Structures are given as C-alpha cells and as structure tokens.
Short mmCIF file of C-alpha atoms and ligand atoms in Angstrom, two decimals:
data_model
loop_
_atom_site.label_atom_id
_atom_site.label_comp_id
_atom_site.label_asym_id
_atom_site.label_seq_id
_atom_site.Cartn_x
_atom_site.Cartn_y
_atom_site.Cartn_z
CA MET A 1 301.06 255.56 -9.63
CA GLU A 2 302.63 253.66 -7.12
CA PRO A 3 304.15 250.58 -9.17
CA LEU A 4 302.39 248.34 -7.61
CA ASP A 5 299.70 249.84 -8.75
CA LEU A 6 301.46 250.13 -12.41
CA PHE A 7 302.54 246.31 -11.67
CA ILE A 8 298.20 245.47 -11.07
CA PHE A 9 297.11 248.01 -14.25
CA LEU A 10 299.27 246.47 -16.84
CA MET A 11 298.35 242.78 -15.29
CA LEU A 12 294.87 243.10 -15.93
CA LEU A 13 295.66 244.96 -19.29
CA CYS A 14 297.20 241.71 -19.89
CA LEU A 15 293.85 239.87 -19.05
CA GLN A 16 291.76 241.54 -21.27
CA TRP A 17 293.94 241.13 -24.43
CA THR A 18 294.57 237.94 -23.54
CA ALA A 19 290.61 237.01 -22.53
CA ALA A 20 288.39 238.67 -24.49
CA PRO A 21 288.89 237.90 -27.68
CA ALA A 22 289.28 234.13 -27.14
CA THR A 23 286.11 234.33 -25.79
CA LYS A 24 284.56 236.01 -28.28
CA ASN A 25 286.14 234.72 -31.65
CA ILE A 26 286.37 230.77 -30.55
CA ASP A 27 285.98 229.09 -33.49
CA TRP A 28 283.47 226.15 -32.40
CA THR A 29 282.90 222.99 -34.92
CA TYR A 30 280.26 220.16 -34.12
CA THR A 31 282.93 217.80 -33.36
CA GLY A 32 286.32 217.98 -31.70
CA LEU A 33 288.49 220.39 -29.62
CA VAL A 34 285.06 222.96 -29.58
CA GLY A 35 283.37 220.29 -30.07
CA GLN A 36 279.46 220.47 -29.32
CA SER A 37 280.17 218.85 -25.75
CA GLU A 38 282.81 221.84 -25.11
CA TRP A 39 281.13 224.66 -26.07
CA SER A 40 279.45 225.43 -23.01
CA GLN A 41 283.47 226.48 -21.75
CA TYR A 42 282.99 228.61 -23.92
CA PHE A 43 279.45 229.15 -24.29
CA PRO A 44 277.99 229.31 -21.21
CA ASP A 45 274.19 229.33 -22.40
CA CYS A 46 274.43 225.96 -23.62
CA SER A 47 274.03 224.65 -20.54
CA GLY A 48 271.22 226.00 -20.18
CA ASP A 49 268.28 223.73 -19.03
CA SER A 50 265.82 225.22 -22.02
CA GLN A 51 268.27 224.24 -25.25
CA SER A 52 267.52 222.42 -28.82
CA PRO A 53 267.02 220.64 -30.79
CA VAL A 54 264.94 218.51 -28.69
CA ASP A 55 263.15 215.32 -29.87
CA VAL A 56 259.56 214.76 -30.20
CA VAL A 57 257.86 212.34 -28.43
CA THR A 58 254.75 212.28 -30.06
CA THR A 59 253.42 210.28 -26.79
CA GLN A 60 254.36 213.51 -24.76
CA THR A 61 252.78 216.53 -26.01
CA LYS A 62 249.87 218.25 -25.29
CA TYR A 63 246.98 219.64 -27.55
CA ASP A 64 246.92 223.11 -27.16
CA PRO A 65 243.49 224.41 -29.12
CA SER A 66 244.79 227.98 -29.68
CA LEU A 67 247.67 227.05 -32.08
CA ILE A 68 245.99 228.72 -34.86
CA PRO A 69 247.96 228.06 -38.51
CA LEU A 70 250.95 230.13 -38.66
CA THR A 71 250.65 233.13 -41.16
CA PRO A 72 254.29 233.79 -43.80
CA LEU A 73 253.84 237.32 -44.60
CA GLY A 74 255.74 238.49 -48.30
CA TYR A 75 257.71 235.37 -48.29
CA SER A 76 256.21 234.83 -52.19
CA GLN A 77 256.77 239.09 -53.09
CA HIS A 78 260.84 238.38 -52.79
CA GLY A 79 261.10 240.98 -55.67
CA ASN A 80 264.02 242.00 -58.04
CA ALA A 81 266.55 241.83 -55.63
CA PRO A 82 268.70 239.57 -55.51
CA PHE A 83 269.33 237.36 -52.29
CA THR A 84 272.83 236.86 -51.27
CA LEU A 85 273.83 233.35 -50.31
CA TYR A 86 276.49 232.21 -48.17
CA ASN A 87 279.00 229.66 -46.61
CA ASN A 88 279.19 230.86 -42.73
CA GLY A 89 281.44 228.01 -42.00
CA HIS A 90 279.40 226.48 -40.50
CA THR A 91 276.26 225.80 -42.83
CA VAL A 92 274.86 228.19 -45.81
CA VAL A 93 272.75 231.83 -44.98
CA ILE A 94 270.16 233.40 -47.26
CA GLU A 95 269.83 236.91 -45.61
CA LEU A 96 266.37 237.65 -45.67
CA PRO A 97 264.31 240.91 -46.81
CA GLU A 98 262.97 242.84 -43.65
CA TRP A 99 259.63 243.23 -45.46
CA MET A 100 258.91 239.19 -45.39
CA GLY A 101 257.33 238.35 -41.46
CA LEU A 102 255.42 235.70 -39.46
CA ARG A 103 252.20 236.77 -38.09
CA GLY A 104 250.07 234.31 -36.25
CA LEU A 105 252.20 234.24 -32.61
CA PRO A 106 251.96 236.67 -30.09
CA TRP A 107 253.45 239.21 -31.65
CA PHE A 108 254.43 240.28 -35.08
CA PHE A 109 258.31 239.16 -36.60
CA THR A 110 259.78 239.79 -39.12
CA ALA A 111 262.45 237.49 -41.21
CA VAL A 112 266.50 237.81 -40.92
CA GLN A 113 267.40 234.37 -42.71
CA MET A 114 267.68 230.69 -43.54
CA HIS A 115 269.61 228.67 -43.04
CA LEU A 116 269.98 224.45 -42.93
CA HIS A 117 271.06 221.39 -41.18
CA TRP A 118 272.13 217.73 -43.02
CA GLY A 119 273.94 214.86 -41.87
CA SER A 120 277.39 212.54 -44.69
CA GLY A 121 275.51 210.37 -45.68
CA GLY A 122 276.92 208.20 -43.57
CA PRO A 123 275.64 204.60 -41.44
CA SER A 124 274.24 207.36 -38.84
CA HIS A 125 271.50 208.39 -41.10
CA GLY A 126 272.05 212.01 -39.26
CA GLY A 127 271.23 215.20 -40.58
CA SER A 128 268.55 217.16 -38.67
CA GLU A 129 268.02 218.90 -35.41
CA HIS A 130 264.62 218.13 -34.02
CA THR A 131 264.13 214.29 -34.10
CA ILE A 132 260.67 213.11 -33.93
CA ASN A 133 260.89 209.32 -31.30
CA GLY A 134 264.55 209.19 -31.97
CA LEU A 135 264.38 209.47 -35.66
CA SER A 136 265.98 212.22 -37.31
CA ALA A 137 265.02 213.63 -40.92
CA ASP A 138 267.48 213.77 -43.35
CA ALA A 139 267.85 217.17 -43.52
CA GLU A 140 266.26 220.36 -41.93
CA LEU A 141 265.71 224.31 -42.46
CA HIS A 142 265.36 226.64 -40.73
CA VAL A 143 264.13 230.44 -40.88
CA VAL A 144 264.49 232.66 -37.99
CA HIS A 145 262.75 235.70 -37.42
CA TYR A 146 262.95 238.84 -34.49
CA ASN A 147 260.06 239.61 -32.55
CA SER A 148 259.89 243.58 -33.89
CA GLU A 149 257.06 244.35 -31.82
CA LEU A 150 259.11 244.64 -29.06
CA TYR A 151 262.77 244.67 -30.06
CA PRO A 152 265.30 247.55 -32.81
CA ASN A 153 266.95 244.08 -34.35
CA MET A 154 268.26 241.17 -33.91
CA SER A 155 270.88 241.79 -31.81
CA THR A 156 269.52 242.89 -29.17
CA ALA A 157 266.33 240.45 -30.27
CA MET A 158 268.09 237.57 -29.62
CA THR A 159 269.20 237.30 -26.31
CA GLN A 160 265.80 237.87 -24.90
CA ARG A 161 264.10 235.74 -24.04
CA ASP A 162 260.44 235.86 -26.67
CA GLY A 163 263.17 237.03 -29.16
CA LEU A 164 262.95 234.64 -32.13
CA ALA A 165 260.45 232.72 -33.85
CA VAL A 166 262.30 229.83 -35.22
CA LEU A 167 260.17 227.80 -38.20
CA GLY A 168 261.99 224.23 -38.61
CA ILE A 169 260.91 222.01 -41.49
CA LEU A 170 262.51 218.72 -41.80
CA ILE A 171 263.43 217.77 -44.72
CA VAL A 172 263.12 213.75 -46.35
CA THR A 173 264.59 212.14 -49.54
CA GLY A 174 262.45 210.39 -52.14
CA GLU A 175 262.32 209.76 -55.81
CA GLU A 176 261.15 212.85 -57.03
CA THR A 177 262.90 216.90 -57.84
CA ASN A 178 262.24 219.55 -55.20
CA VAL A 179 262.64 222.60 -58.14
CA ALA A 180 261.98 224.89 -55.21
CA PHE A 181 265.18 223.77 -52.88
CA ASN A 182 267.15 223.78 -56.66
CA ASN A 183 267.30 227.61 -56.37
CA ILE A 184 269.51 227.07 -53.67
CA LEU A 185 271.67 224.19 -53.88
CA ASN A 186 272.12 225.18 -58.05
CA TYR A 187 274.44 227.31 -56.62
CA LEU A 188 276.75 225.71 -53.38
CA SER A 189 279.50 225.50 -56.20
CA ARG A 190 280.14 228.89 -55.95
CA ILE A 191 279.88 229.01 -51.79
CA ARG A 192 282.32 225.45 -51.38
CA HIS A 193 284.79 227.60 -48.99
CA ALA A 194 283.46 229.08 -45.58
CA ASP A 195 283.27 232.76 -46.47
CA GLN A 196 282.19 232.87 -50.12
CA LYS A 197 279.10 234.83 -50.87
CA VAL A 198 277.26 234.60 -53.58
CA PRO A 199 274.45 236.94 -54.93
CA ILE A 200 271.36 234.62 -56.73
CA PRO A 201 267.61 235.16 -57.89
CA ALA A 202 265.02 235.95 -55.40
CA PHE A 203 263.07 233.28 -55.06
CA ASP A 204 259.63 232.44 -53.49
CA ILE A 205 260.92 231.53 -49.47
CA GLN A 206 257.01 229.34 -49.06
CA SER A 207 257.99 227.34 -51.49
CA LEU A 208 260.44 225.48 -49.34
CA LEU A 209 257.99 225.22 -46.73
CA PRO A 210 255.19 222.20 -45.93
CA THR A 211 251.63 223.07 -47.63
CA ASP A 212 250.30 222.74 -44.30
CA LEU A 213 251.30 225.08 -41.43
CA GLY A 214 248.53 223.83 -39.01
CA ARG A 215 250.65 221.07 -38.33
CA TYR A 216 252.72 221.88 -36.02
CA TYR A 217 254.90 220.95 -32.66
CA ARG A 218 254.93 224.73 -30.80
CA TYR A 219 258.06 224.36 -27.11
CA ASN A 220 260.16 227.20 -25.99
CA GLY A 221 264.33 226.57 -26.96
CA SER A 222 267.22 227.92 -28.02
CA LEU A 223 269.90 228.76 -30.80
CA THR A 224 271.00 225.04 -31.70
CA THR A 225 274.22 226.75 -32.15
CA PRO A 226 276.55 228.80 -29.78
CA PRO A 227 275.92 231.24 -28.01
CA CYS A 228 272.87 228.97 -27.76
CA TYR A 229 270.92 231.41 -26.15
CA GLN A 230 268.08 231.17 -24.84
CA SER A 231 266.14 232.79 -26.48
CA VAL A 232 263.76 230.93 -29.83
CA ILE A 233 260.01 230.42 -29.64
CA TRP A 234 260.35 227.15 -31.92
CA THR A 235 258.01 225.00 -34.69
CA VAL A 236 258.63 222.44 -36.16
CA PHE A 237 256.24 221.59 -38.85
CA ASN A 238 254.96 217.82 -38.56
CA ASP A 239 254.43 217.94 -42.53
CA ARG A 240 257.97 216.79 -43.60
CA VAL A 241 259.22 218.13 -46.73
CA GLN A 242 260.94 215.93 -49.40
CA ILE A 243 263.20 216.66 -51.80
CA SER A 244 265.75 214.14 -54.28
CA LYS A 245 268.80 212.03 -53.38
CA ALA A 246 270.74 213.15 -55.57
CA GLN A 247 269.66 216.80 -54.38
CA LEU A 248 270.69 215.81 -50.70
CA LEU A 249 273.52 214.82 -52.27
CA LYS A 250 274.61 218.44 -52.85
CA LEU A 251 274.52 219.83 -50.01
CA GLU A 252 276.45 216.80 -48.17
CA THR A 253 279.24 216.97 -50.37
CA LEU A 254 280.11 220.17 -52.13
CA LEU A 255 280.36 222.78 -49.44
CA TYR A 256 283.47 223.15 -47.15
CA SER A 257 284.08 224.66 -43.73
CA SER A 258 287.57 225.86 -44.12
CA LYS A 259 288.90 229.06 -45.51
CA ALA A 260 289.73 228.62 -49.63
CA GLU A 261 292.94 229.87 -48.62
CA ASP A 262 293.62 227.08 -45.49
CA GLU A 263 295.72 223.93 -46.60
CA TYR A 264 293.32 221.40 -45.63
CA ARG A 265 289.83 221.44 -46.58
CA ILE A 266 287.92 219.97 -44.42
CA LEU A 267 284.26 218.95 -45.98
CA LEU A 268 281.22 220.99 -44.15
CA GLN A 269 278.66 218.06 -42.90
CA ASP A 270 276.97 216.75 -39.77
CA ASN A 271 276.60 220.06 -39.02
CA TYR A 272 273.25 219.41 -36.35
CA ARG A 273 273.75 219.55 -32.77
CA ALA A 274 272.76 216.30 -31.14
CA THR A 275 269.26 217.14 -29.22
CA GLN A 276 268.54 218.03 -25.65
CA PRO A 277 266.75 217.61 -22.81
CA LEU A 278 263.64 218.23 -21.96
CA ASN A 279 263.96 219.49 -18.14
CA HIS A 280 260.88 220.49 -17.11
CA ARG A 281 259.66 222.07 -20.27
CA VAL A 282 256.19 220.33 -22.52
CA ILE A 283 255.69 220.73 -26.39
CA PHE A 284 252.09 221.83 -27.40
CA THR A 285 250.91 220.89 -30.40
CA SER A 286 248.37 222.47 -32.62
CA PHE A 287 246.27 219.21 -34.05
CA SER A 288 245.00 216.45 -32.09
CA ALA A 289 245.51 213.33 -33.85
CA GLU A 290 248.05 211.43 -32.04
CA SER A 291 245.75 211.63 -28.43
CA GLY A 292 242.68 211.00 -30.37
CA LYS A 293 243.88 206.77 -30.19
CA GLU A 294 243.67 207.25 -25.83
CA LEU A 295 240.51 208.79 -25.51
CA SER A 296 238.93 207.80 -21.67
CA SER A 297 235.51 206.42 -21.38
CA GLY A 298 234.68 210.27 -20.03
CA GLU A 299 235.87 212.20 -22.92
CA VAL A 300 234.11 209.36 -25.15
CA THR A 301 230.58 209.84 -23.51
CA ALA A 302 231.13 213.80 -23.69
CA ILE A 303 231.77 213.16 -27.70
CA VAL A 304 228.89 210.46 -28.57
CA ILE A 305 227.05 213.79 -26.41
CA GLY A 306 228.16 216.20 -28.08
CA VAL A 307 227.63 214.58 -31.61
CA MET A 308 223.78 213.58 -30.67
CA CYS A 309 223.47 217.38 -29.23
CA GLY A 310 224.95 218.82 -33.09
CA CYS A 311 222.95 215.87 -34.69
CA VAL A 312 219.46 217.13 -32.84
CA GLY A 313 221.35 221.37 -34.00
CA VAL A 314 221.36 220.59 -37.03
CA ALA A 315 218.27 218.55 -37.56
CA VAL A 316 216.61 221.58 -36.18
CA ILE A 317 218.08 223.83 -38.62
CA ILE A 318 216.92 222.30 -42.08
CA ARG A 319 213.39 222.01 -40.60
CA PHE A 320 213.86 225.91 -40.20
CA ILE A 321 215.65 226.87 -43.68
CA VAL A 322 212.79 223.96 -44.77
CA LYS A 323 210.18 225.51 -43.78
CA THR A 324 211.39 229.16 -45.38
CA ILE A 325 212.17 228.18 -48.64
CA ARG A 326 208.34 226.87 -48.73
CA SER A 327 207.36 230.18 -47.61
CA THR A 328 209.16 231.59 -50.27
CA SER A 329 209.48 228.81 -53.02
CA SER A 330 205.83 230.18 -54.73
CA TRP A 331 206.75 233.25 -56.25
CA ASP A 332 211.24 232.78 -56.64
CA VAL A 333 209.54 230.25 -59.27
CA LEU A 334 206.64 232.78 -61.50
CA PRO A 335 208.05 232.35 -65.10
CA SER A 336 210.61 234.56 -65.67
CA ASN A 337 209.75 235.98 -69.55
CA ARG A 338 207.30 238.49 -67.64
CA PRO A 339 208.18 241.34 -65.69
CA ALA A 340 208.98 240.51 -61.88
CA PRO A 341 205.46 241.95 -60.22
CA MET A 342 206.24 244.66 -57.11
CA PRO A 343 205.40 242.61 -54.19
CA ARG A 344 208.72 240.72 -55.09
CA MET A 345 210.56 243.10 -54.68
CA SER A 346 208.67 244.65 -50.85
CA ARG A 347 208.29 241.12 -50.07
CA PRO A 348 211.11 240.20 -47.97
CA GLU A 349 211.02 243.40 -46.17
CA LYS A 350 207.33 242.85 -45.20
CA ALA A 351 208.24 239.66 -44.65
CA ASN A 352 211.11 240.51 -42.00
CA GLU A 353 208.96 243.04 -40.77
CA LYS A 354 206.75 239.98 -39.89
CA LYS A 355 208.98 237.50 -38.52
CA GLN A 356 210.29 239.89 -35.91
CA ASP A 357 207.33 241.34 -34.06
CA MET A 358 206.32 237.59 -34.21
CA ALA A 359 209.53 236.89 -32.68
CA LEU A 360 207.98 239.24 -30.34
CA ASN A 361 205.60 236.30 -29.24
CA SER A 362 206.80 233.39 -30.36
CA THR A 363 208.35 231.51 -32.94
CA SER A 364 206.49 228.70 -34.09
CA GLU A 365 203.71 231.19 -34.19
CA ALA A 366 205.25 232.97 -36.81
CA GLU A 367 206.47 230.70 -38.86
CA LYS A 368 203.05 228.86 -39.35
CA LYS A 369 201.64 231.60 -39.84
CA GLU A 370 203.76 232.55 -42.40
CA GLU A 371 203.79 229.60 -44.58
CA PRO A 372 200.25 230.23 -46.13
CA SER A 373 199.97 234.09 -46.87
CA PRO A 374 202.99 234.20 -49.75
CA PRO A 375 200.65 232.88 -52.78
CA PRO A 376 196.95 234.85 -52.28
CA GLN A 377 199.53 238.54 -52.29
CA THR A 378 202.50 237.74 -55.48
CA GLU A 379 199.52 236.18 -57.73
CA PRO A 380 198.38 239.22 -59.81
C1 NAG B 401 270.45 247.58 -32.57
O1 NAG B 401 269.55 248.11 -31.29
C2 NAG B 401 270.50 248.88 -30.62
C3 NAG B 401 269.10 249.42 -29.56
O2 NAG B 401 268.63 250.63 -29.46
C4 NAG B 401 271.69 248.90 -30.53
O3 NAG B 401 272.13 249.90 -29.11
C5 NAG B 401 272.44 248.52 -31.87
O4 NAG B 401 273.54 249.11 -32.01
C6 NAG B 401 271.67 247.89 -32.23
N1 NAG B 401 272.48 246.98 -33.26
C7 NAG B 401 272.54 246.67 -34.53
C8 NAG B 401 273.48 245.90 -35.72
O5 NAG B 401 271.45 247.32 -35.84
C1 NAG B 402 256.98 230.13 -23.05
O1 NAG B 402 257.88 230.89 -22.76
C2 NAG B 402 257.31 231.45 -21.94
C3 NAG B 402 257.39 232.39 -21.05
O2 NAG B 402 258.63 233.27 -20.91
C4 NAG B 402 255.22 231.41 -21.45
O3 NAG B 402 255.11 231.79 -21.37
C5 NAG B 402 254.96 230.45 -22.72
O4 NAG B 402 253.99 229.70 -22.44
C6 NAG B 402 256.37 229.45 -23.09
N1 NAG B 402 255.47 228.91 -24.74
C7 NAG B 402 255.50 227.00 -24.44
C8 NAG B 402 255.09 227.02 -25.68
O5 NAG B 402 255.95 226.50 -23.72
#
C-alpha cells in the first residue's frame, strides 16, 4: 500500500471513530447544550416539516366523518406477568405486552410501550406536549403502537410513514385521586435514577384512557423526542383524564434524569417539547361540535329540509307499524289459559306470503286487504 493511501485510509478510520459514536449516542436533553433547539444538529429529522407536538387550533380543524372510534384490544387483559417500569432519563416508560393492540385505523397496530410527559409545577404551567387553542394540560400520556400489518417490528416501523400510531391523553388535575394512575405513580420511588428498572404488577391499561374514545384529533406527525422520525399517526383524545394535585406532584418531583452514580442529581422535569409548526398539515376531528356554531345559511336550509324529510319518513314508518300491530293484535291478545290455536303458528307465514304476493301489485292494497282478515280465521 502506498504511504498516501495508507494515510487517507487511517484518516477515514479516525473520522469514523470520532463521528459515528457522537451522533448515535448523543445524550440529548430538553434544555441546555443539546436542548430542543439543538436537536436538529444531531438528528436532522427534528427540523422536518411534519413535527410533533402541535397546537390544536380548534377553529382550524376539519371534521372527518370517516374517523371511527378507536378500539383498544387486550388493554384490559394484562395477564399475570408483571410490567416493567423504567426510568430512561427522559421519561418513565412501561413496556407493553405484544397482545395489546389498536383497531380503528387503516392497519392493525401492536402496542409497544407507554410513557408520560410533565412539567415542574412552576409558573410556566406547561406539562403536556400537545396544546389545545394554546392551552397546555398538566401532563400527557402517550401509548405507542407500531404498524404490525406492514412492518416486522418497532425498529423498522419507526422510520416509515404510517409506521407508528400514538394515542395522546391529556392529563389535568382536580380534587379526586385517579386510582388507575397509582398503578404507575406508587412505584416511581423505586426508579428515581436514570437507567433503573422495576417490575410492577400488571394492571388494566384501558383504565388510564378517557371513557369516550370516539372524540379525538387526528394528524400526521412525528416522535416528539430525537430522532424525531415523521412516522406517527397521532390521535389526541378530546376528553382529558383527571388526576389529583398530589399525584401530579409525585410525577413532577420523584424522578431524576441523572444516574445513581452521578455526582449531581438533576430532577426529571419539564420533559415536554415545544409545539411545532403545522406547515401544510390539517388536523382532522372525529366530531363536529365546534363547527355547529358556524353554519352557513345553505347548510341551515339543508338541515331543515333534511329534518323535515326525516320526520315525514318516521311518520310513514309509524303509520305502517301501527297498521301492522292492529292487524295482528286480535289474535295476540287471546286469553292465555287455553291452548294456542294452530293458526297462531301458521298465520305469520301466511300473512307474509300474502304480503309478498300483494307487494307485487300494490302495497297499499295489501295493507287494506290484510286489516280485516284475522278475526274470522283465528276464532275457533
Ligand atoms: C426488525 O426487522 C428487521 C427486518 O426483518 C431485522 O433486520 C431487524 O433485526 C429486526 N429488529 C429487531 C430489533 O428485532
Ligand atoms: C397522512 O398522510 C397520508 C399519506 O402518507 C395521507 O393519506 C393521510 O390522509 C394523512 N392523514 C392525515 C390525518 O392527514
């Protein structure tokens, strides 16, 4: 090998040695040297045009009637194996069993893990990642799933468009304790330092979700932490979940982002990303409550005509039902202590035959003819 070639070869080797580990294992944070405004220097996707979280401006959302309620599968069948609670230095994570999934999206999604984002109880009053009309909630739960119909595993899916589906649950505080959340919060004191893990009793994951899974916001976005892959179909529920102030305080004050062996302890707080520009995107809603206020005169006319047609339709149906009941009631109210007469069994069939025959000619005629016919036949 020529000396120059060797030199270049060694240079390249050096570059690889210094460059590769630096970007792969970079220890990002929410503020400071590798804070959120710096993420994109190390993780280029973080400056993409479809990032999360976003502020949901409700007047600019679009109602999409095809957005059906989501169905969590197996969320309540947790089995006997314990869950693992993990402090990864950025959040608290619970790994989810692979039989938990999500139906109601164009593909089937398999659950992977869930985690939380929260604030510091300070005057900034942040905590949630998604905001609605500029307002933060106190915390936010994310349940992460991957598209197991198209991809073999989470690591492949997370880089693909439509690869992930995340449920976003906004959490606010109130007077009452939310016992479901104690299944997590009661064990935080055992994983105070980063990298600590503890097995916890399995519990009903669905009890963490709002009861109404039919009203939500839907948009295409990204992971809210590096590497910020733009692979997430987001569902942010309209209904918030409530925990007590004492419960929120546990979340905000018990965990450290530093490791047990670190000299300085750093509280794990304010682990939420700022909202990102919507750019070209539209946020769809599965419900139309907001748009009801701003109907155009054309829409009002359409609704009035629609309602009138509906009323006429209902009236016609009621008239038909009443007639049918009248025509059958005479033998339905026979005294019950005597044996049911044979015609009771065969009549409905006969009536049906008759009806079908008549329907070929004229329905109204069928109704007329049927009315007087039962009494003479059923009286023994
Ligand atoms: C995920 O699937 C890909 C493709 O089949 C495979 O190469 C990779 O090793 C898998 N990763 C994990 C973590 O199982
Ligand atoms: C998300 O992007 C896909 C294209 O990749 C598009 O078909 C779909 O309608 C988008 N969904 C939303 C909610 O914008």
